XYZ file of C-alpha atoms in Angstrom:
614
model
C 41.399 -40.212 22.526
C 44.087 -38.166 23.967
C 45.247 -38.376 27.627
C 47.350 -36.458 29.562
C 50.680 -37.698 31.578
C 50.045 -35.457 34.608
C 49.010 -37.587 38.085
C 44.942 -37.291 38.871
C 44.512 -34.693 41.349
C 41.373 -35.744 42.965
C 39.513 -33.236 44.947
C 37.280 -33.396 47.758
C 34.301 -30.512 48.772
C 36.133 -27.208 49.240
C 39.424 -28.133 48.548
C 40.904 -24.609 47.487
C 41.827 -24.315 43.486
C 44.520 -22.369 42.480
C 43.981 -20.419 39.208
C 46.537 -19.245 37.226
C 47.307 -16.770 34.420
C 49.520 -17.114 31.322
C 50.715 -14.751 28.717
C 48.596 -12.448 26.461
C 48.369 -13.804 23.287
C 46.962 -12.419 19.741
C 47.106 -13.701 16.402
C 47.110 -10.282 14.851
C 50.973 -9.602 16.470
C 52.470 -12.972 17.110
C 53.665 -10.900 20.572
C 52.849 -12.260 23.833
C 52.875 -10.010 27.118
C 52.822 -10.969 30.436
C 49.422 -10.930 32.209
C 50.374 -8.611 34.793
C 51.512 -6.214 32.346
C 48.116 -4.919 32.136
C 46.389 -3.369 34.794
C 44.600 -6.225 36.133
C 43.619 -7.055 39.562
C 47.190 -9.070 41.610
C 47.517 -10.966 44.570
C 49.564 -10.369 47.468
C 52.817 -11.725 46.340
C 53.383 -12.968 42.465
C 54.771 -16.165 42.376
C 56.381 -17.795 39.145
C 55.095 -21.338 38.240
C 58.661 -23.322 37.191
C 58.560 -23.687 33.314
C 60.313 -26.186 30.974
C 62.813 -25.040 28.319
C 59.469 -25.190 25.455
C 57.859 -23.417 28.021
C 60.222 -20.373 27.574
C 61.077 -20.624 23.975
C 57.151 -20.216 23.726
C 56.744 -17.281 25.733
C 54.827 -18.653 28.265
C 54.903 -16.762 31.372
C 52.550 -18.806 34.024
C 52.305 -17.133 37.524
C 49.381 -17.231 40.365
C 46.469 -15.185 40.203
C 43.910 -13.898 43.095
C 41.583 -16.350 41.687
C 40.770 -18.596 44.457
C 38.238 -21.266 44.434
C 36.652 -24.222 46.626
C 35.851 -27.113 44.933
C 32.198 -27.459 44.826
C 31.326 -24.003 46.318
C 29.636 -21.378 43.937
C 30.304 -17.760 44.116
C 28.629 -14.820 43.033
C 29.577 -11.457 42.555
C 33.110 -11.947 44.453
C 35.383 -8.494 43.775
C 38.751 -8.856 43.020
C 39.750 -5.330 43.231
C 38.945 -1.529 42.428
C 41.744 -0.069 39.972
C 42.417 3.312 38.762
C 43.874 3.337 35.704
C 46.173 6.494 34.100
C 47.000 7.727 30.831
C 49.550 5.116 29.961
C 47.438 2.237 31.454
C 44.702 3.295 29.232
C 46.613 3.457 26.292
C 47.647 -0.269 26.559
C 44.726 -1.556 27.348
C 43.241 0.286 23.987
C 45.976 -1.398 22.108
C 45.516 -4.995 23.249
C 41.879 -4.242 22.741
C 42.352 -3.263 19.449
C 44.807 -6.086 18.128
C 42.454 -8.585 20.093
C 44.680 -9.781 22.619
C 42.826 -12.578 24.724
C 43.860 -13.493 28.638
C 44.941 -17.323 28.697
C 43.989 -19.364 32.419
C 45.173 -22.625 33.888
C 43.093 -24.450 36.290
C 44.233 -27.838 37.240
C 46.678 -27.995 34.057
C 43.407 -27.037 31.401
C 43.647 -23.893 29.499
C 40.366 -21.647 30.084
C 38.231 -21.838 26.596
C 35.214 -19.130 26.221
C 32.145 -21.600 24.669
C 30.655 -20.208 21.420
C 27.854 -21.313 19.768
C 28.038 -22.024 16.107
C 25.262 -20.990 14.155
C 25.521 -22.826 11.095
C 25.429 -26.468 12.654
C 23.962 -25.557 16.154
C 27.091 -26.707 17.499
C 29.346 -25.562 20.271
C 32.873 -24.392 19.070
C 35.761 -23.404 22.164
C 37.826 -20.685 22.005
C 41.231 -20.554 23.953
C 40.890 -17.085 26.724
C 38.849 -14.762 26.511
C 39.246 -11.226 24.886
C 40.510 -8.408 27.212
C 37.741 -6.194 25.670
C 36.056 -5.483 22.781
C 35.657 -2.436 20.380
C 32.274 -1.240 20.408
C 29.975 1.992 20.070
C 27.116 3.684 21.942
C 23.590 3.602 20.673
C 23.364 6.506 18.671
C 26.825 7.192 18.454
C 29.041 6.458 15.640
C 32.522 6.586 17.551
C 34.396 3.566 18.483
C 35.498 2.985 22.029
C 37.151 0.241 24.143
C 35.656 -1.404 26.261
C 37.397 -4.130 29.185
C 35.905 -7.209 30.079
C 36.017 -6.585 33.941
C 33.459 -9.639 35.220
C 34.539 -13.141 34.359
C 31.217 -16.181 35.232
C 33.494 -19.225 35.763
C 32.569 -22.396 34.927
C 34.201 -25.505 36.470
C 33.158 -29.288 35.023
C 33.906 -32.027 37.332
C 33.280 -36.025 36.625
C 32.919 -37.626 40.606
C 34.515 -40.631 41.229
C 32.206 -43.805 41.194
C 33.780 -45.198 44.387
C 34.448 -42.461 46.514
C 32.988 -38.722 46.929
C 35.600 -36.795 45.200
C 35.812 -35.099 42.061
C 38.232 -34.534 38.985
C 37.714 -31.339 37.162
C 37.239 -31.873 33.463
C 36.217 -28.120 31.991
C 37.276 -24.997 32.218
C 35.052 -22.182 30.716
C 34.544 -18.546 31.337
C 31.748 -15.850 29.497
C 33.549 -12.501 30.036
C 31.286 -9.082 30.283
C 31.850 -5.533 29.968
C 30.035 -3.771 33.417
C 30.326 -0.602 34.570
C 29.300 -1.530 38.295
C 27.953 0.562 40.675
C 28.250 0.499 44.561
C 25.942 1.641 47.623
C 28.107 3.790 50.167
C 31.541 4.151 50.932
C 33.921 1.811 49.257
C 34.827 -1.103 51.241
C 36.971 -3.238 49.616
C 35.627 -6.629 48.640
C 32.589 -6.012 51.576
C 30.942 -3.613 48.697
C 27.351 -4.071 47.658
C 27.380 -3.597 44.153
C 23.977 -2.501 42.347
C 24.761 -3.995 39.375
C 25.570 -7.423 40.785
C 23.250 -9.140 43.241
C 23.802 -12.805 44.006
C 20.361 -12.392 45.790
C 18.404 -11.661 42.786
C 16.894 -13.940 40.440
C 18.411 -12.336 37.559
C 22.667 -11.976 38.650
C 23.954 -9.079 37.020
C 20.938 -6.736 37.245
C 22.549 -4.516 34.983
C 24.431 -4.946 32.219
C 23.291 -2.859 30.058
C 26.515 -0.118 30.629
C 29.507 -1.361 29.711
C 32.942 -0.755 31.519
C 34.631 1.906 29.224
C 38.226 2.434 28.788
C 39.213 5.402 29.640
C 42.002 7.357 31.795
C 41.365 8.032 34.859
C 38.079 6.128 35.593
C 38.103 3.295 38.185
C 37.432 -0.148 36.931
C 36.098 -2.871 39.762
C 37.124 -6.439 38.402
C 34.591 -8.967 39.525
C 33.945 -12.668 39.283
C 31.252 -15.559 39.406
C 32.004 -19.284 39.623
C 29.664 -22.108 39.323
C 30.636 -25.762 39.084
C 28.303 -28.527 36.898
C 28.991 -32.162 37.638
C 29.842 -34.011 33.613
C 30.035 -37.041 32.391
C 33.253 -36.485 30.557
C 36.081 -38.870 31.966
C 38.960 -37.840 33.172
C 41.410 -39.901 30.576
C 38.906 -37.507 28.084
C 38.956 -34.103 29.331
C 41.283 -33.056 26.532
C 38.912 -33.983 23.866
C 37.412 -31.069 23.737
C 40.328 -28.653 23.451
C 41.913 -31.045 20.430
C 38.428 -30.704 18.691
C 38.853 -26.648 18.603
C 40.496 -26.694 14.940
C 36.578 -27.386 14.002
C 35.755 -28.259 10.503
C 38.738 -27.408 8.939
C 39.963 -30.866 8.910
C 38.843 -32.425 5.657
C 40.064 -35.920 6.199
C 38.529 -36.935 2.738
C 40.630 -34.613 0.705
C 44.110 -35.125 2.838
C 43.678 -39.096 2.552
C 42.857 -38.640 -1.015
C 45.654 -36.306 -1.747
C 47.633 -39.129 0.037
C 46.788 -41.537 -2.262
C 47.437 -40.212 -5.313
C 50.987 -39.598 -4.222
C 51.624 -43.275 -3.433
C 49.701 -44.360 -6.640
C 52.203 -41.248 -8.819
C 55.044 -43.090 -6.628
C 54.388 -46.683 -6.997
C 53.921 -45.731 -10.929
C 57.193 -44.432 -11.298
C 58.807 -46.994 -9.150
C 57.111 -49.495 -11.671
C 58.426 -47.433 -14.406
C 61.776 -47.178 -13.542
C 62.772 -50.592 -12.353
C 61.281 -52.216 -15.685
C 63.209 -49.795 -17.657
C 66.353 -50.308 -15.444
C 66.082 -54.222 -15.657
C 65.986 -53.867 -19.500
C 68.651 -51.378 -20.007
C 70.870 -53.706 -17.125
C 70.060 -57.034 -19.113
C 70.728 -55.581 -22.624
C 74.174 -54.296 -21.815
C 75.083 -57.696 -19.906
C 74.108 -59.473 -23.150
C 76.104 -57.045 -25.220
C 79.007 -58.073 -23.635
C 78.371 -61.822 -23.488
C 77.796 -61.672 -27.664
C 81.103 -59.155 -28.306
C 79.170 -57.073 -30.151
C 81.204 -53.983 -31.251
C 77.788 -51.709 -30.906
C 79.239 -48.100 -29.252
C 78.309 -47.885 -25.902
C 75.603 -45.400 -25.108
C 73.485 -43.632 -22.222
C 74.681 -44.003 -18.652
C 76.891 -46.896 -18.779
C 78.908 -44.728 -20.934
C 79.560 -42.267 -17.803
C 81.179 -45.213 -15.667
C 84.086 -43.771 -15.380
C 83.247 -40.324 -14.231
C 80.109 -41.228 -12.144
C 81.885 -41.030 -9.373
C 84.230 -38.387 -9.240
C 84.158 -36.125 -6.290
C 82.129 -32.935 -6.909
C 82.959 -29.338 -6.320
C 82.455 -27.829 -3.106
C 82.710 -31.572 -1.676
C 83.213 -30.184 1.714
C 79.898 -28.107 2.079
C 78.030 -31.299 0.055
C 79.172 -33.289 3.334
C 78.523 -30.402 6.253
C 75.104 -30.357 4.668
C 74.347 -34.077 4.461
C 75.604 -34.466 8.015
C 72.904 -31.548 9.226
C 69.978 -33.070 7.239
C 71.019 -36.950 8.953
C 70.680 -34.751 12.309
C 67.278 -33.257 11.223
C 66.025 -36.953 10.289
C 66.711 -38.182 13.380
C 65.548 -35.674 15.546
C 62.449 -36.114 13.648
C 61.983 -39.469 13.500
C 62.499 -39.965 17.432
C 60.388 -37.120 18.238
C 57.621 -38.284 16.123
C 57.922 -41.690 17.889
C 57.178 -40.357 20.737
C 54.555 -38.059 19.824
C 52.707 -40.819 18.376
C 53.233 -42.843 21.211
C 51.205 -40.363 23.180
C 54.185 -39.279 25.787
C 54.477 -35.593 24.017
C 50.512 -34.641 24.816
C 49.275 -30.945 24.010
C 48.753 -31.338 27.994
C 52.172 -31.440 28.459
C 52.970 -27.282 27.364
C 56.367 -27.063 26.083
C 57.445 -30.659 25.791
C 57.377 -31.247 22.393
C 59.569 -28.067 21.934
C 61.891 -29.132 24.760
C 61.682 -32.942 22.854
C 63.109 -31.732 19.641
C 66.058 -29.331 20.937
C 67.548 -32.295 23.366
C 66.790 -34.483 20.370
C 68.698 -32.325 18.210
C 71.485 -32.088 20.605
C 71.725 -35.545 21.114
C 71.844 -36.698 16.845
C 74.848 -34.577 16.690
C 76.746 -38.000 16.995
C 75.142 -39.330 14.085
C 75.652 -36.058 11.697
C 79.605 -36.122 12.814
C 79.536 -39.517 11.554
C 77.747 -39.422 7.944
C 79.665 -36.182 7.336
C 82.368 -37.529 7.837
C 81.653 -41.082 6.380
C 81.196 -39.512 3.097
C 84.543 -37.345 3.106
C 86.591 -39.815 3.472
C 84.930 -41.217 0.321
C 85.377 -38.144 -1.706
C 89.249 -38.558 -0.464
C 89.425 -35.333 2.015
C 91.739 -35.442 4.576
C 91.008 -32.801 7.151
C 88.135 -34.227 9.544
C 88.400 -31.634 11.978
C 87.863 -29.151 9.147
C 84.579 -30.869 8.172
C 83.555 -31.349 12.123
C 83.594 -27.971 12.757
C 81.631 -26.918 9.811
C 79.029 -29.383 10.763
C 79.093 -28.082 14.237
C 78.994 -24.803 13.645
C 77.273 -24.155 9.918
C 73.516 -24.722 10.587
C 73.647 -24.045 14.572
C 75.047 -20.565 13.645
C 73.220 -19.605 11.195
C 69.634 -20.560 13.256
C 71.213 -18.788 16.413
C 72.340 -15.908 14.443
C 68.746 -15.285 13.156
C 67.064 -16.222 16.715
C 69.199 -13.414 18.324
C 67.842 -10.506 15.603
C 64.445 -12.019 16.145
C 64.542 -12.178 19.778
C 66.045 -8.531 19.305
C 63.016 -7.381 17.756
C 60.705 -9.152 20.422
C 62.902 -7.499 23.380
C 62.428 -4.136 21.893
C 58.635 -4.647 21.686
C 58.991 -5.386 25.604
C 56.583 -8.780 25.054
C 57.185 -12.101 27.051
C 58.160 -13.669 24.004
C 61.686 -12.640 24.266
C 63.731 -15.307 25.206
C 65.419 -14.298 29.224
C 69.567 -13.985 29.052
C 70.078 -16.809 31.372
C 67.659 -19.553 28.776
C 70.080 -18.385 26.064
C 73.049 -19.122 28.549
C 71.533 -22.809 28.503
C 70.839 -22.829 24.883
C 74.407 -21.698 24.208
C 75.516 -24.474 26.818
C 73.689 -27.406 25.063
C 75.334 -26.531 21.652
C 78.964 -26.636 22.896
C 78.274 -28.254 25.477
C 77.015 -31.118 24.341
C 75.972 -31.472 20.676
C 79.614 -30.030 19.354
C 81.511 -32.845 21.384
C 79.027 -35.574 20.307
C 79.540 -34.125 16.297
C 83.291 -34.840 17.169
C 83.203 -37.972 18.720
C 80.587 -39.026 15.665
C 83.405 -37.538 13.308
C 86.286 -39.626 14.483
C 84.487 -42.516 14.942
C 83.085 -42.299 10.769
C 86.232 -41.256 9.511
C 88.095 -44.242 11.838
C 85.929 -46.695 9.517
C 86.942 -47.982 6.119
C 86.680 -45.625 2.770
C 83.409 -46.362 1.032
C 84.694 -47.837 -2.294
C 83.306 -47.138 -5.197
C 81.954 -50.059 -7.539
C 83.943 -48.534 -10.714
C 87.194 -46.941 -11.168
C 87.325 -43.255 -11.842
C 89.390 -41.989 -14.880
C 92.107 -39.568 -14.682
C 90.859 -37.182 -16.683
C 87.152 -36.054 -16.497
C 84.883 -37.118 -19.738
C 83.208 -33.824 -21.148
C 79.502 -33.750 -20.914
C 77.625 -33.552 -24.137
C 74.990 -30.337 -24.636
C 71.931 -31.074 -22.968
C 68.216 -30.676 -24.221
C 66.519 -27.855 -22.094
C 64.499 -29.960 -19.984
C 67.374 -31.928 -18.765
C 68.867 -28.133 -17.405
C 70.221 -28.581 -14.130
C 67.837 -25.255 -12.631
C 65.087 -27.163 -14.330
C 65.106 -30.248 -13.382
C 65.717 -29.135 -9.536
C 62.731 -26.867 -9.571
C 60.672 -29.593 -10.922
C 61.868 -32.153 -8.706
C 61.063 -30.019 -5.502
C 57.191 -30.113 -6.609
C 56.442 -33.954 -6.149
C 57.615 -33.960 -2.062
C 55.967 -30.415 -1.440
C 53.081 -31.696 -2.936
C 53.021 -34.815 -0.246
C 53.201 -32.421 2.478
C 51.348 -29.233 2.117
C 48.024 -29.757 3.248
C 49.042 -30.866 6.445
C 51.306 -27.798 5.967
C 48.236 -26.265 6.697
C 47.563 -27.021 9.668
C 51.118 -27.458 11.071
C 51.131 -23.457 10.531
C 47.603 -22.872 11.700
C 48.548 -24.349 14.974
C 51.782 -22.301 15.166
C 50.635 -18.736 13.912
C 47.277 -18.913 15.210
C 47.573 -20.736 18.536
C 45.378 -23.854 18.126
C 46.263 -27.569 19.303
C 48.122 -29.507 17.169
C 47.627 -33.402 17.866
C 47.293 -35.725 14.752
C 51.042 -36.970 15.178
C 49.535 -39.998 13.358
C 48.658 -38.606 10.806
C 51.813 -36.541 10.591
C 53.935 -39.586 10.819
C 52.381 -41.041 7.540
C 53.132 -37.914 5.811
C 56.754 -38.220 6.629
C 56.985 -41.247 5.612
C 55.470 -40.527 2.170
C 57.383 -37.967 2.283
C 60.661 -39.666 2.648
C 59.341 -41.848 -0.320
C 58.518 -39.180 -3.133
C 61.693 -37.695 -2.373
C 63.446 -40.585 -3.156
C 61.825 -41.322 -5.911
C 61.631 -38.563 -7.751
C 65.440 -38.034 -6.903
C 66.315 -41.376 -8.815
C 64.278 -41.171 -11.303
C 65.446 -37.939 -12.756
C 68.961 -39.030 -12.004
C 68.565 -41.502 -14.039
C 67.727 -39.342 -17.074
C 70.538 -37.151 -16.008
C 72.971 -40.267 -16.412
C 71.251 -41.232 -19.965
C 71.941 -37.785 -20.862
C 75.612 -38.684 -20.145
C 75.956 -35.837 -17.426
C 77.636 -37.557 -14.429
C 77.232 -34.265 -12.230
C 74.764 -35.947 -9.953
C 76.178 -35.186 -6.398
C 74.638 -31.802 -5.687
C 72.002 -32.127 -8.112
C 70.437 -35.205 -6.159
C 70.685 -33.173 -3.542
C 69.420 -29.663 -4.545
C 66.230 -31.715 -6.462
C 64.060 -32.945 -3.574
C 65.637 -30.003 -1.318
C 63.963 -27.595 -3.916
C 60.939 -28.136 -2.225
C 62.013 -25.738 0.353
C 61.227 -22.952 -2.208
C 57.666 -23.889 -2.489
C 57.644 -24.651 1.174
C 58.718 -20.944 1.288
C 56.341 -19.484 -1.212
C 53.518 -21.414 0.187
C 54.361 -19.653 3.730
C 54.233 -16.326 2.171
C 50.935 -16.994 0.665
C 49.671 -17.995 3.810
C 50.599 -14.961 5.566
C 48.795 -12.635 3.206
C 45.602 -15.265 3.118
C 44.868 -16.513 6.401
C 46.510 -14.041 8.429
C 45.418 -10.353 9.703
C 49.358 -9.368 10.929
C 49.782 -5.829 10.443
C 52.708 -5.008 12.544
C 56.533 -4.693 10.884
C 58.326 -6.600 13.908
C 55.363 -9.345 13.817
C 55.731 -9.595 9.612
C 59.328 -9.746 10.076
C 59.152 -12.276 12.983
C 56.874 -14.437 10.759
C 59.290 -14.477 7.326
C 62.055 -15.066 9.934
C 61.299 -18.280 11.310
C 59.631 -19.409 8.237
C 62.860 -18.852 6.199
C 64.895 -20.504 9.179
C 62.222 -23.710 8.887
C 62.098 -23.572 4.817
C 66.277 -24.076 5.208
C 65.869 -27.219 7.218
C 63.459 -28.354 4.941
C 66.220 -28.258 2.402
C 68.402 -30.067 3.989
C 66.165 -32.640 5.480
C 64.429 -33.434 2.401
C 67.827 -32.904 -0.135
C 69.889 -35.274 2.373
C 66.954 -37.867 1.367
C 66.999 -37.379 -2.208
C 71.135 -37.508 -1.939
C 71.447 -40.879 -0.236
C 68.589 -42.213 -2.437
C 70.772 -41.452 -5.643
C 74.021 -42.649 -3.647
C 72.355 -45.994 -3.138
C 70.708 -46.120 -6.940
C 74.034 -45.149 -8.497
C 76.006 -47.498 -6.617
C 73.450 -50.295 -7.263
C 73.040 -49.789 -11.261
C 76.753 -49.682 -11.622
C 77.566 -52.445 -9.948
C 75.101 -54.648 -11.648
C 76.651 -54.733 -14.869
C 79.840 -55.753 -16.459
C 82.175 -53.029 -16.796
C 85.607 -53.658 -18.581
């Protein structure tokens, strides 16, 4: 059961509620607009409702609305407003029509869902908003025209308290319609008798049978109902039925049993590889202890290379640092998810979680970067701070700005406001480039991590190697193991992104990264250690670049999502979507290759100082 972290409002008979309006979203364009950038029906004075840095990044514009209601009071056929709409009006609102854009509510901190009844279980499924209109033709016509959902029937759920007379509200639905509404006399404002609306009748909207067509020039009279139905949903439960809108889609059968046979492949090549280890340990230990004069062979033979800094040591420890920075951000924002303190209720926090997170484990990637170049005997820690500071922030802003580029020259709500960049600017150097530093000096202020052999002068040669034991190989078959941990709850992790739905099994999630954090380990040593048999002893980046291979597939996987699940059709929306999926496919890398390095680091270190070396 999920709660919120918001204080109970309880409300007493005709208390006024304050509804208000959010963006325009649509799955079909990935571009949100501002509500009031069609022509809908405003109050007085538009007031902006303060919004958290997720908020923003999301594209969340929530403002007040001349939706007014009192608690426990039902209203029928209450006009909003009469508005005449031009050419350029109607052309927008046939365009939202047309890529389904749908109007998003907030009453009392719960989104507005539309109820729709599922005809293959008998069920009721939510929707989140409503549609602004729908495309539609005339009886006996064949042409398609828009048509604009201009009279909203509210619903309002409320649970009352058992020991007093007040309320909480615990729904929030809507059933738009399409009316073309007719008045008796002169035009009054919101003192009009409409004919097609009669809250006196027994049947409400007398006629419905004309809907409101889009079209320029033509006045469209925006009208409302609101009724309110006492439930016996709690409070603490009111978001149940919002986390239950992914529907059937879940198959927790298949995702535990995909689960399993991960840890069973795992704990099988665990087994595998520490028998095989303990017997090739124990025979060269009694090889020595007998003198025999047998050649040695296989990776003991590499000893004196193993450990020999790699090329392009620098860029090894830059990315390293950034994946230690990923980890933690992850790890601490998962804790908290699962804890329950980042709730879907809470819009924007889990967003605004990760950034300060991210900000904040900038002392910790300072540190292992520079930890591990000392070890590979570099000299110039400032050098290697900076390139931590600066590589993967960069990059990431560099391809936010074109993005947000794109979304400012579409004119949506999405793009990200000059003075929220300011702050995002501010928080890099600011704050996370000082705390890299300070990590930095503080890692390279500690001893050099020495190395249990002695590395030769000159470098050994490495032998020809069989084709499966080629380095582009090897890496693309390593990468398959830790994307195959992760990418049915890939699916949903996207589904919630691209096509707006709640994302809220942090549970779940957290075992995933877990296993996650296994297979990449795993599969890391183990083919390190046939790399070593094989005599090569170029196992920095490769440990590395195995597990972080999964990126590709992570990538790949992405693309074949876009042309399967979703119906994008726009340019800026397709590039938008490769964008950010290439930006979170490169911190895949280097989450999931900084596991698979320091799992080798820790294996080679172990094996090699385990046996007697002369």
């Amino acid at each position: 059961m999920m709660t919120t972290h918001y204080f109970q409002i309880l409300k007493k008979h005709k208390d006024p509620l304050l509804v208000k309006v959010n963006k325009l979203t649509s799955t079909k364009t990935q571009l949100p607009y501002s509500y009031y950038s069609l022509p809908f029906c405003k109050p007085n004075t538009i007031v902006d409702s303060a919004e958290n840095l997720g908020e923003v990044l999301r594209g969340d514009r929530i403002e007040n609305s001349p939706y007014v209601f009192e608690m426990g009071e039902p209203k029928m056929c209450q006009i909003i407003c009469k508005a005449k709409i031009d050419d350029k009006q109607a052309k927008e609102l046939k365009e939202k029509i047309e890529d389904e854009y749908r109007v998003n509510m907030i009453l009392d901190n719960l989104p507005l869902v539309v109820p729709l009844a599922r005809q293959d279980r008998g069920a009721t499924v939510y929707q989140a908003g409503y549609h602004v209109g729908v495309k539609g033709q005339y009886a006996g016509n064949n042409d398609k025209k828009s048509f604009i959902h201009n009279h909203l029937a509210f619903l309002v759920k409320y649970h009352k308290d058992e020991t007093t007379d007040l309320s909480r509200i615990v729904g929030f639905e809507v059933k738009p319609f399409s009316i073309n509404h007719q008045f008796e006399g002169p035009w009054n404002d919101k003192n009009t008798r409409l004919i097609t609306c009669d809250p006196h009748a027994s049947k409400l909207l007398v006629n419905s049978d004309t809907p409101q067509e889009v079209e320029a020039g033509k006045e469209i009279i925006f009208t409302y109902d609101v009724g309110f139905e006492e439930s016996d949903i709690k409070w603490a439960s009111r978001w149940d039925t919002y986390l239950l809108m992914i529907d059937d889609q879940i198959h927790w059968f298949s995702i535990v049993n995909s689960l399993m046979i991960v840890l069973f492949l795992s704990g099988m090549v665990a087994m595998i590889m520490l028998r095989t280890l303990y017997r090739d340990i124990s025979r060269y230990n009694q090889l020595e202890t007998e003198e025999e004069t047998q050649e040695e062979t296989g990776w003991k033979l590499v000893h004196g290379d193993v450990f020999r800094p790699p090329a392009n040591s620098d860029l090894l420890c830059v990315c390293v640092g950034t994946g230690v920075q990923f980890f933690g951000m992850l790890l601490v924002t998962m804790i908290f998810a699962v804890l329950g303190f980042l709730s879907p209720s809470n819009r924007g926090g889990l967003m605004t979680a990760m950034l300060l997170t991210w900000v904040l484990m900038g002392l910790f990637a300072g540190y292992a970067s520079s930890r591990l170049y000392k070890m590979l005997k570099g000299s110039e820690w400032k050098s290697i701070t900076l390139r931590t500071a600066f590589l993967f922030p960069g990059i990431a802003f560099g391809i936010f700005f074109v993005l947000n580029a794109l979304i400012w020259g579409e004119k949506s709500s999405g793009a990200v406001p000059f003075t929220t960049m300011f702050a995002l600017v501010l928080l890099w150097f600011g704050i996370s480039v000082p705390l890299v530093f300070v990590g930095s000096y503080l890692g390279f202020k500690q001893p050099a991590i020495e190395a249990p052999v002695k590395t030769n002068k000159i470098p050994r040669q490495v032998p020809e190697q069989a084709w499966y034991m080629n380095p582009a190989f090897t890496i693309l078959i390593g990468g398959i193991l830790p994307f195959g941990a992760v990418f049915i709850e890939l699916f949903f992790i996207l589904t919630s992104i691209w096509l707006h739905q709640f994302y809220y099994i942090f549970g779940f999630l957290f075992l995933v990264f877990i296993i996650l954090i296994v297979t990449c380990a795993e599969i890391t040593i183990v083919l390190c250690y046939f790399q070593l048999c094989s005599e090569d002893y170029l196992w920095w980046w490769r440990s590395f670049l195995t597990s972080g291979s999964s990126a590709i597939y992570l990538f790949l996987y992405a693309g074949f999502y876009f042309f399967t699940k979703l119906q994008i059709t726009k340019v800026v929306s397709g590039m938008l979507y490769f964008g950010y999926m290439l930006l979170a496919s490169f911190a895949f890398c280097v989450l999931t290759g900084t596991i698979g390095f320091y799992a080798c680091f820790c294996f080679t270190r172990l094996i090699y100082s385990s046996v007697k070396i002369d």
